Every structure is written in C-alpha cells, then in structure tokens.
Amino acid sequence: MPRISDVLAAGVRSYSFEFFPAKTEKAEERLWESIRRLEPLHPTFVSVTYGAGGSSRERTVETTRRIAQETTLTPVAHLTAVGHSETELRHIIGQYADAGVRDILALRGDPPGDPMGEWRPHPEGLTHAEELVRLVRSCGDFGVGVAAFPERHPRSPDWDSEISHFHRKCEAGADYAVTQMFFDVEDYLRLRDRLYAQGCRVPVIAGIMPVTHVGQIERMAQLSNAVFPPRLAERLHAVEDDPAAVREIGVEYAARMCERLLEEDVPGLHFITLNNSTATLEIYQGLGLVGTRVAA
Ligand code: FAD
C-alpha cells in the first residue's frame, strides 16, 4: 500500500474520499455500495470518520479494517482524543496496526453533545491533537495527518495562535493536513499563504463537500462552522422543491471550486461523500479525472 506522505512527497496530487460509519444494516449496505462504486477511481486514500462515542467508534474501526483487508483501497483512520485515556488510544492504534492500517488522521475532537462547548480532556487523556500526533508516531511506523481550518478553528482567538498551533502539530510529526470543508476558495488560499509565510510546508489537502440537499446548508455550517455563501444558499433555496435542481447547483458549485483549486496547484482534493457516491462521481467525471491513476 502506498504511503500518503510518499505520494505527496513525489509531487503526485492526492484524491480521496471520506465516509462515516453506518448506524444501521441498510446504511451499511449503502456505505459499501458507495465504497465499491468509488473504488475503480483508484483514489490515493479513503478515510472513515471517528464518532463522538459508543458503538459508532467500534464501527469506525471495523469499517476501516474491512477497507484495509477486503478492498484495493488505502484507508486512513480518523482518531480523536475525546473521552479516551492514553492507554485506550494506544489500544485503538494497536487495533489499526493489526488490521493493516498504516495512516491515521490525528484529531482532538469536539466535546460530545455540543461541538462549541468547553473542551475538557479525559483525566488520563490528551489535550491537543499535537499530543495525539506524537502518540501515534510513538506507536509504530504510521503516516499521520492532521486537521486544518481555512476559516480558522472556531475556538482560536486569532490567526497567529491558529497558525502557531498548527505549526506545532506539524513539528510533532504530521505528514500532511486535510482541511475542514469550506465554500470559498479564497479562504483556502489565504490559509496556504499564512502557513507558507511562517515556513510551514506541510501539504494541505482541500476538503470539499458537494451540497446535494438544502437541509445540509444549516446542518453542515453548524457542525463545521463553515460560512455558507449567501448567494449559493439563495440559489439553492429558490429551487428547494426540486431535488434534482438542488443537486445540480450543489455539484456544479463544488466542481467549479475544484477546478479553481487545481489551477492553484492544490496538493489534493478530499471529497466528503456522506456515504453517497453519485455527487463525487459526477464531479470526478466533470473534471476529467476518471481513469487517472495515482502513482504508488
Ligand atoms: P487541535 O489541533 O488540538 O486544535 C483545537 C484548538 O486548540 C484550536 O483552536 C487550536 O488552535 C488550539 N490548540 C491546539 N494546540 C494548542 C496548544 N498547544 N495550546 C493551546 N491551544 C492549542 N471530529 C470528530 O469527532 N471525528 C472525526 O472523524 C473528525 N474528522 C475531522 C476531519 C477533518 C479533515 C477536520 C478538519 C476535522 C475533523 N473533526 C472530526 C473535527 C475536529 O475534531 C474538531 O474541529 C476539533 O475541534 C479540532 O480538532 P484539531 O485536531 O484541529 O484540534
């Protein structure tokens, strides 16, 4: 399996897809249908998000294991520090190693229930993602990714602290970053310039979420804190009774963003699929990426 850091270091652009662990049998079927439909696109990696707690966490580990063992895909396991002692985190990292997973996206996570609530680390756990990066590195020969925020992390008081904390994660051993979803390419470019100005050269992969339902506008802005462009929201609301028209506008908007990012020589595009392959496939086809194979 190619290492993501090696692919990026070779100057090969990364394409990747994000899934979340399914809650029901039916949702599991849909998830695997999407994985199988996207597999022939030969993405650089696919990632599986890590839930706030309980059984969804076991499903993340199990889904990532299956991807590693039953598909041709390279999985990246998201892992958060929420509610875990350091010993538990070591155990989960060990489970990933046993399953053949070699890449981990090391995240702090958000307080369960209220993502904007006060962050309280587990008494025997970790406080910042930077520490998780170190922990993963100390547990074996893993590739490690971290999160980046084109609109700044909602709890960061200013850009100086945002960039300096991000820099620390990189110095702790992150190979690359994946951004929070964003809807204005300028935000991504400004973040890239800020990092560059501070001497941070870690590749920052752009997180793209094609909006395919009007309900996602509020939901996603709430979860990610990303500002949704008012003009796009207006266009989507204007056709909200016509699901096909909503989809078309959402997919078209995401495709234009990708085009612009590719012109700007972005190191990678990471599609948040919400376990639905169609929008990602359409964008991929529209950009003429079908059939592009990523060098191993
Ligand atoms: P950190 O890097 O620890 O940063 C959190 C805040 O603390 C920031 O304001 C930062 O500036 C500050 N900070 C960092 N280091 C220090 C320091 N040393 N001293 C003082 N302040 C510091 N959440 C999930 O629950 N599951 C997922 O699967 C998941 N996947 C994600 C994937 C991506 C690509 C992204 C962008 C986010 C994802 N998240 C996920 C959300 C993420 O966990 C939250 O946004 C979380 O609030 C921040 O995580 P972080 O890893 O950036 O934390």
PDB file of C-alpha atoms and ligand atoms in Angstrom, residues 18-21 47-53 57 60 77-82 105-111 115-116 119 127-133 145-150 152-158 160-166 168-169 177-181 205 207 223-224 270 272, ligand 1:
ATOM      1  CA  GLU A  18     -14.386  10.417   3.208  1.00  0.00           C
ATOM      2  CA  PHE A  19     -17.043   8.108   4.669  1.00  0.00           C
ATOM      3  CA  PHE A  20     -18.671   7.824   8.063  1.00  0.00           C
ATOM      4  CA  PRO A  21     -19.501   4.596   9.939  1.00  0.00           C
ATOM      5  CA  SER A  47     -10.957   7.856   5.209  1.00  0.00           C
ATOM      6  CA  VAL A  48     -13.518   6.880   7.841  1.00  0.00           C
ATOM      7  CA  THR A  49     -14.586   9.415  10.479  1.00  0.00           C
ATOM      8  CA  TYR A  50     -14.481   8.692  14.206  1.00  0.00           C
ATOM      9  CA  GLY A  51     -17.712   9.250  16.124  1.00  0.00           C
ATOM     10  CA  ALA A  52     -18.283  11.083  19.374  1.00  0.00           C
ATOM     11  CA  GLY A  53     -18.621   7.898  21.404  1.00  0.00           C
ATOM     12  CA  ARG A  57     -16.349   4.076  17.331  1.00  0.00           C
ATOM     13  CA  THR A  60     -15.188   3.094  12.551  1.00  0.00           C
ATOM     14  CA  ALA A  77      -8.446   6.062  10.096  1.00  0.00           C
ATOM     15  CA  HIS A  78      -9.694   9.226  11.824  1.00  0.00           C
ATOM     16  CA  LEU A  79      -8.976   9.095  15.555  1.00  0.00           C
ATOM     17  CA  THR A  80      -9.933  11.622  18.237  1.00  0.00           C
ATOM     18  CA  ALA A  81      -8.830  12.108  21.827  1.00  0.00           C
ATOM     19  CA  VAL A  82     -12.421  12.613  23.054  1.00  0.00           C
ATOM     20  CA  LEU A 105      -5.732  11.345  10.902  1.00  0.00           C
ATOM     21  CA  ALA A 106      -4.953  12.568  14.420  1.00  0.00           C
ATOM     22  CA  LEU A 107      -7.650  14.890  15.789  1.00  0.00           C
ATOM     23  CA  ARG A 108      -8.555  16.370  19.110  1.00  0.00           C
ATOM     24  CA  GLY A 109     -12.298  16.014  18.508  1.00  0.00           C
ATOM     25  CA  ASP A 110     -15.102  18.139  19.980  1.00  0.00           C
ATOM     26  CA  PRO A 111     -16.959  17.966  23.306  1.00  0.00           C
ATOM     27  CA  PRO A 115     -19.242  20.882  19.412  1.00  0.00           C
ATOM     28  CA  MET A 116     -18.898  24.501  20.561  1.00  0.00           C
ATOM     29  CA  TRP A 119     -13.286  21.239  25.800  1.00  0.00           C
ATOM     30  CA  THR A 127      -5.441  17.896  25.481  1.00  0.00           C
ATOM     31  CA  HIS A 128      -4.412  18.792  21.929  1.00  0.00           C
ATOM     32  CA  ALA A 129      -4.119  16.989  18.599  1.00  0.00           C
ATOM     33  CA  GLU A 130      -0.386  17.679  18.711  1.00  0.00           C
ATOM     34  CA  GLU A 131      -0.062  15.128  21.551  1.00  0.00           C
ATOM     35  CA  LEU A 132      -2.028  12.550  19.573  1.00  0.00           C
ATOM     36  CA  VAL A 133       0.318  13.036  16.623  1.00  0.00           C
ATOM     37  CA  GLY A 145      -2.422  13.592   9.001  1.00  0.00           C
ATOM     38  CA  VAL A 146      -3.981  16.488  10.942  1.00  0.00           C
ATOM     39  CA  ALA A 147      -6.865  18.935  10.555  1.00  0.00           C
ATOM     40  CA  ALA A 148      -6.570  22.449   9.112  1.00  0.00           C
ATOM     41  CA  PHE A 149      -9.170  25.231   9.117  1.00  0.00           C
ATOM     42  CA  PRO A 150      -9.422  27.686   6.193  1.00  0.00           C
ATOM     43  CA  ARG A 152      -9.795  29.348  11.479  1.00  0.00           C
ATOM     44  CA  HIS A 153     -10.764  26.897  14.215  1.00  0.00           C
ATOM     45  CA  PRO A 154     -13.889  28.329  15.909  1.00  0.00           C
ATOM     46  CA  ARG A 155     -12.140  28.355  19.320  1.00  0.00           C
ATOM     47  CA  SER A 156      -8.955  30.074  18.102  1.00  0.00           C
ATOM     48  CA  PRO A 157      -8.871  33.699  19.252  1.00  0.00           C
ATOM     49  CA  ASP A 158      -6.775  34.917  16.285  1.00  0.00           C
ATOM     50  CA  ASP A 160      -1.432  33.998  14.995  1.00  0.00           C
ATOM     51  CA  SER A 161      -2.365  31.374  17.575  1.00  0.00           C
ATOM     52  CA  GLU A 162      -4.135  29.251  14.944  1.00  0.00           C
ATOM     53  CA  ILE A 163      -1.064  29.128  12.716  1.00  0.00           C
ATOM     54  CA  SER A 164       1.373  28.616  15.569  1.00  0.00           C
ATOM     55  CA  HIS A 165      -0.661  25.689  16.983  1.00  0.00           C
ATOM     56  CA  PHE A 166      -0.992  24.180  13.535  1.00  0.00           C
ATOM     57  CA  ARG A 168       3.299  22.638  16.350  1.00  0.00           C
ATOM     58  CA  LYS A 169       1.217  19.708  15.071  1.00  0.00           C
ATOM     59  CA  ALA A 177      -3.246  18.120   6.666  1.00  0.00           C
ATOM     60  CA  VAL A 178      -6.819  17.877   5.436  1.00  0.00           C
ATOM     61  CA  THR A 179      -8.993  20.965   5.715  1.00  0.00           C
ATOM     62  CA  GLN A 180     -12.407  21.413   7.177  1.00  0.00           C
ATOM     63  CA  MET A 181     -14.965  21.818   4.400  1.00  0.00           C
ATOM     64  CA  ILE A 205      -5.376  18.818   1.139  1.00  0.00           C
ATOM     65  CA  GLY A 207     -11.853  19.273   1.936  1.00  0.00           C
ATOM     66  CA  LEU A 223     -21.133  21.155  12.573  1.00  0.00           C
ATOM     67  CA  SER A 224     -18.163  22.668  10.814  1.00  0.00           C
ATOM     68  CA  HIS A 270     -10.664  15.289  -0.315  1.00  0.00           C
ATOM     69  CA  ILE A 272     -16.731  14.403   1.895  1.00  0.00           C
TER      70      ILE A 272
HETATM   71  P1  FAD B   1      -6.293  20.872  17.855  1.00  0.00           P
HETATM   72  O1  FAD B   1      -5.228  20.922  16.837  1.00  0.00           O
HETATM   73  O2  FAD B   1      -5.944  20.360  19.204  1.00  0.00           O
HETATM   74  O3  FAD B   1      -6.895  22.360  17.957  1.00  0.00           O
HETATM   75  C1  FAD B   1      -8.072  22.640  18.702  1.00  0.00           C
HETATM   76  C2  FAD B   1      -7.996  24.082  19.214  1.00  0.00           C
HETATM   77  O4  FAD B   1      -6.960  24.164  20.210  1.00  0.00           O
HETATM   78  C3  FAD B   1      -7.623  25.111  18.148  1.00  0.00           C
HETATM   79  O5  FAD B   1      -8.252  26.317  18.453  1.00  0.00           O
HETATM   80  C4  FAD B   1      -6.117  25.239  18.295  1.00  0.00           C
HETATM   81  O6  FAD B   1      -5.614  26.471  17.830  1.00  0.00           O
HETATM   82  C5  FAD B   1      -5.964  25.076  19.799  1.00  0.00           C
HETATM   83  N1  FAD B   1      -4.676  24.482  20.155  1.00  0.00           N
HETATM   84  C6  FAD B   1      -4.015  23.476  19.521  1.00  0.00           C
HETATM   85  N2  FAD B   1      -2.855  23.202  20.142  1.00  0.00           N
HETATM   86  C7  FAD B   1      -2.774  24.044  21.196  1.00  0.00           C
HETATM   87  C8  FAD B   1      -1.822  24.247  22.220  1.00  0.00           C
HETATM   88  N3  FAD B   1      -0.699  23.528  22.293  1.00  0.00           N
HETATM   89  N4  FAD B   1      -2.086  25.198  23.179  1.00  0.00           N
HETATM   90  C9  FAD B   1      -3.215  25.934  23.130  1.00  0.00           C
HETATM   91  N5  FAD B   1      -4.152  25.782  22.172  1.00  0.00           N
HETATM   92  C10 FAD B   1      -3.941  24.865  21.226  1.00  0.00           C
HETATM   93  N6  FAD B   1     -14.113  15.257  14.685  1.00  0.00           N
HETATM   94  C11 FAD B   1     -14.532  14.034  15.100  1.00  0.00           C
HETATM   95  O7  FAD B   1     -15.075  13.920  16.204  1.00  0.00           O
HETATM   96  N7  FAD B   1     -14.353  12.912  14.324  1.00  0.00           N
HETATM   97  C12 FAD B   1     -13.748  12.970  13.108  1.00  0.00           C
HETATM   98  O8  FAD B   1     -13.588  11.954  12.445  1.00  0.00           O
HETATM   99  C13 FAD B   1     -13.323  14.242  12.629  1.00  0.00           C
HETATM  100  N8  FAD B   1     -12.727  14.354  11.425  1.00  0.00           N
HETATM  101  C14 FAD B   1     -12.271  15.579  11.015  1.00  0.00           C
HETATM  102  C15 FAD B   1     -11.614  15.668   9.768  1.00  0.00           C
HETATM  103  C16 FAD B   1     -11.140  16.885   9.323  1.00  0.00           C
HETATM  104  C17 FAD B   1     -10.436  16.971   7.984  1.00  0.00           C
HETATM  105  C18 FAD B   1     -11.332  18.077  10.098  1.00  0.00           C
HETATM  106  C19 FAD B   1     -10.853  19.387   9.598  1.00  0.00           C
HETATM  107  C20 FAD B   1     -11.991  17.987  11.329  1.00  0.00           C
HETATM  108  C21 FAD B   1     -12.465  16.752  11.797  1.00  0.00           C
HETATM  109  N9  FAD B   1     -13.101  16.623  13.028  1.00  0.00           N
HETATM  110  C22 FAD B   1     -13.525  15.379  13.462  1.00  0.00           C
HETATM  111  C23 FAD B   1     -13.382  17.819  13.837  1.00  0.00           C
HETATM  112  C24 FAD B   1     -12.230  18.154  14.821  1.00  0.00           C
HETATM  113  O9  FAD B   1     -12.035  17.104  15.736  1.00  0.00           O
HETATM  114  C25 FAD B   1     -12.621  19.444  15.556  1.00  0.00           C
HETATM  115  O10 FAD B   1     -12.690  20.503  14.629  1.00  0.00           O
HETATM  116  C26 FAD B   1     -11.776  19.829  16.754  1.00  0.00           C
HETATM  117  O11 FAD B   1     -12.411  20.933  17.417  1.00  0.00           O
HETATM  118  C27 FAD B   1     -10.375  20.304  16.412  1.00  0.00           C
HETATM  119  O12 FAD B   1      -9.574  19.266  16.173  1.00  0.00           O
HETATM  120  P2  FAD B   1      -7.996  19.503  15.913  1.00  0.00           P
HETATM  121  O13 FAD B   1      -7.470  18.163  15.666  1.00  0.00           O
HETATM  122  O14 FAD B   1      -7.767  20.563  14.920  1.00  0.00           O
HETATM  123  O15 FAD B   1      -7.554  20.039  17.369  1.00  0.00           O
END
